[in-house]
Amino acid sequence: GENVEQHPSTLSVQEGDSAVIKCTYSDSASNYFPWYKQELGKRPQLIIDIRSNVGEKKDQRIAVTLNKTAKHFSLHITETQPEDSAVYFCAWGGKSTFGDGTTLTVKP
Amino acid sequence: DTGVSQDPRHKITKRGQNVTFRCDPISEHNRLYWYRQTLGQGPEFLTYFQNEAQLEKSRLLSDRFSAERPKGSFSTLEIQRTEQGDSAMYLCASSSDREDVETQYFGPGTRLLVL
């Protein structure tokens, strides 16, 4: 069945460092892999997505890489800032299957 | 505000009562999704509509849950005979197949507490 595993569940970094979150999926049917940021008490917000016809996509300090052979995709945040602190979810597919989230804490 | 809206934002009810939530998608978005999110977990897919047609329901959607989208615009999610395990955030999202069909925009959610 559809499943996506997300690691790590918590991540603490110093301001200015990079953060990497990885997700592994089980089914090759989908070609769409979004990442969402959810701040406490707020709605999930799409921050970046990637489709299977590309291996990497970048938007300022955020990048996503996709390895279809290994069935994993990763979120990379560079030059982290305290306002990056939130829960990040990977998702898979059009009727999105979500990972369990990574709580990122950026310490000033 | 032209984003997805949900009403109410919070609902407290007693076990056994029925509750109904409403979602208004982004104007002209023809796809509408319902998710449930519990603390510390990612959103779990419940059901989705394309226009007024309910195309898929998750096995999470027990027979106490029913969703409608009668005119292909707003949608309602009803939970009958609520149980304490129904306490969660209920999220609605919408997308358009005339734009990017897979990019979903989420509403603020309805937080349900069943006592």
XYZ file of C-alpha atoms in Angstrom:
223
model
C 0.000 0.000 0.000
C 0.920 3.654 -0.057
C 3.433 4.593 2.603
C 6.048 7.275 3.176
C 8.650 7.225 5.945
C 10.192 10.457 7.144
C 13.416 10.920 9.109
C 14.471 12.317 11.476
C 11.450 12.999 13.660
C 13.246 15.877 15.393
C 16.161 17.979 14.236
C 17.938 20.735 16.110
C 20.487 22.940 14.357
C 22.360 26.120 15.074
C 21.340 29.217 13.167
C 23.233 29.357 9.890
C 23.726 25.600 9.644
C 22.021 23.385 7.064
C 19.155 20.997 7.733
C 18.303 17.876 5.741
C 15.121 15.830 6.029
C 14.643 12.609 4.091
C 11.586 10.664 3.013
C 11.313 7.201 1.526
C 8.249 6.022 -0.338
C 7.056 2.564 -1.268
C 5.069 2.909 -4.503
C 6.337 4.281 -7.800
C 2.902 5.239 -9.108
C 3.104 8.934 -8.267
C 5.225 11.554 -9.922
C 4.579 14.357 -7.446
C 6.459 14.976 -4.188
C 5.605 18.117 -2.197
C 6.992 19.449 1.076
C 4.889 21.368 3.577
C 5.790 23.593 6.516
C 3.378 23.751 9.435
C 3.819 26.223 12.257
C 2.115 25.559 15.560
C -1.646 25.905 15.257
C -1.511 26.849 11.582
C -2.319 25.183 8.285
C 0.249 23.199 6.263
C 1.812 25.442 3.642
C 3.480 24.169 0.488
C 7.096 25.321 0.402
C 8.472 23.375 -2.542
C 7.570 20.416 -4.719
C 9.236 18.241 -7.319
C 8.075 16.022 -10.123
C 9.751 12.873 -11.274
C 11.063 14.329 -14.505
C 13.703 16.316 -12.588
C 16.221 15.274 -9.967
C 16.579 18.563 -8.106
C 14.738 21.817 -7.633
C 15.867 24.893 -5.749
C 14.125 27.980 -4.426
C 16.436 30.380 -2.586
C 17.516 28.595 0.638
C 15.323 25.559 0.036
C 16.039 22.662 -2.293
C 14.519 19.250 -2.891
C 16.286 16.261 -4.449
C 14.617 13.153 -5.805
C 16.129 9.713 -6.355
C 13.493 7.614 -8.093
C 15.657 4.525 -8.251
C 16.139 4.495 -4.493
C 12.603 5.859 -3.914
C 13.614 8.710 -1.663
C 13.467 12.482 -1.737
C 15.028 15.025 0.574
C 14.490 18.589 1.714
C 17.558 20.754 2.167
C 17.445 24.078 3.997
C 20.624 26.135 3.964
C 21.574 29.098 6.165
C 18.802 28.233 8.604
C 17.085 31.003 10.534
C 14.997 30.857 13.740
C 11.843 31.469 11.677
C 12.503 28.174 9.886
C 11.538 26.428 13.142
C 8.368 24.434 12.409
C 7.164 20.942 11.583
C 8.006 19.851 8.047
C 6.023 17.170 6.232
C 6.898 15.347 3.073
C 4.019 14.050 1.009
C 3.562 11.769 -1.938
C 1.007 11.693 -4.654
C -2.019 13.690 -5.688
C -4.223 12.573 -2.792
C -1.263 13.165 -0.619
C 0.091 10.534 1.699
C 2.014 12.442 4.360
C 5.015 11.526 6.431
C 4.810 11.849 10.199
C 6.718 15.115 10.206
C 10.062 16.478 11.351
C 10.151 19.069 14.099
C 12.952 21.456 13.171
C 14.336 23.757 15.828
C 16.813 26.435 14.800
C 18.679 27.780 17.790
C 19.837 31.398 17.588
C -9.312 36.517 1.684
C -9.460 34.267 -1.382
C -7.918 31.196 0.252
C -9.585 28.052 1.531
C -11.826 28.769 4.519
C -13.304 26.434 7.101
C -16.036 26.888 9.655
C -16.113 26.569 12.589
C -12.472 26.895 13.583
C -13.094 25.122 16.888
C -15.806 22.756 18.061
C -16.305 21.169 21.462
C -18.994 18.531 21.692
C -20.100 15.717 23.943
C -19.679 12.099 22.996
C -22.627 10.859 20.976
C -23.515 14.207 19.439
C -23.412 14.936 15.703
C -21.187 17.646 14.279
C -20.922 19.223 10.833
C -18.013 21.161 9.395
C -17.954 23.334 6.319
C -15.183 24.001 3.798
C -15.176 26.701 1.138
C -12.445 26.026 -1.430
C -10.592 28.574 -3.500
C -12.988 29.913 -6.080
C -13.156 27.708 -9.200
C -11.039 24.952 -7.677
C -12.834 21.820 -8.772
C -11.042 19.366 -6.481
C -11.641 19.322 -2.739
C -9.996 17.090 -0.141
C -10.642 16.312 3.507
C -7.865 15.232 5.866
C -7.664 14.487 9.576
C -4.609 15.396 11.635
C -3.898 14.276 15.188
C -1.177 15.682 17.404
C 2.299 14.689 16.278
C 1.120 13.123 13.040
C 0.878 14.157 9.436
C -2.510 14.759 7.823
C -4.364 11.558 6.902
C -6.418 11.501 3.735
C -10.156 10.959 4.271
C -11.905 11.678 0.978
C -11.890 13.851 -2.108
C -14.293 15.336 -4.625
C -13.949 16.348 -8.223
C -16.726 18.840 -8.725
C -19.740 17.286 -6.956
C -18.591 13.686 -7.346
C -16.979 11.942 -4.380
C -14.292 9.935 -6.126
C -12.490 8.227 -3.272
C -12.953 7.477 0.405
C -10.276 6.243 2.765
C -10.899 3.205 4.919
C -10.432 5.675 7.797
C -13.826 7.121 6.881
C -16.165 4.949 8.952
C -19.890 4.837 8.325
C -20.316 7.552 10.964
C -18.597 9.987 8.617
C -20.251 11.463 5.548
C -19.096 14.191 3.207
C -21.011 16.068 0.555
C -20.338 18.652 -2.077
C -23.784 19.113 -3.598
C -23.100 21.969 -6.018
C -19.434 21.394 -6.615
C -18.442 24.408 -4.535
C -18.445 24.204 -0.717
C -18.324 20.876 1.083
C -19.580 19.592 4.419
C -18.177 16.817 6.593
C -20.568 15.328 9.143
C -19.614 13.041 11.990
C -22.478 11.203 13.638
C -22.417 9.797 17.161
C -19.026 11.332 17.886
C -16.472 9.375 19.891
C -13.492 10.654 21.869
C -11.211 9.162 19.234
C -12.676 11.580 16.696
C -10.907 14.463 18.451
C -8.520 15.889 15.880
C -7.923 18.736 13.454
C -10.007 18.344 10.292
C -8.306 19.971 7.329
C -9.751 20.806 3.960
C -7.691 21.448 0.839
C -8.489 22.351 -2.744
C -6.798 22.204 -6.129
C -7.610 22.909 -9.736
C -7.054 20.658 -12.738
C -6.983 23.762 -14.917
C -3.802 24.847 -13.151
C -1.590 22.396 -11.378
C -3.883 19.578 -10.356
C -1.581 18.223 -7.705
C -0.815 21.436 -5.798
C -3.154 21.538 -2.831
C -3.945 24.620 -0.767
C -5.033 23.970 2.793
C -7.611 25.714 4.921
C -6.975 26.656 8.568
C -8.724 23.553 9.843
C -11.496 22.813 12.317
C -10.246 21.576 15.664
C -12.708 19.106 17.187
C -12.693 18.096 20.833
C -15.060 15.350 21.901
C -15.606 15.190 25.668
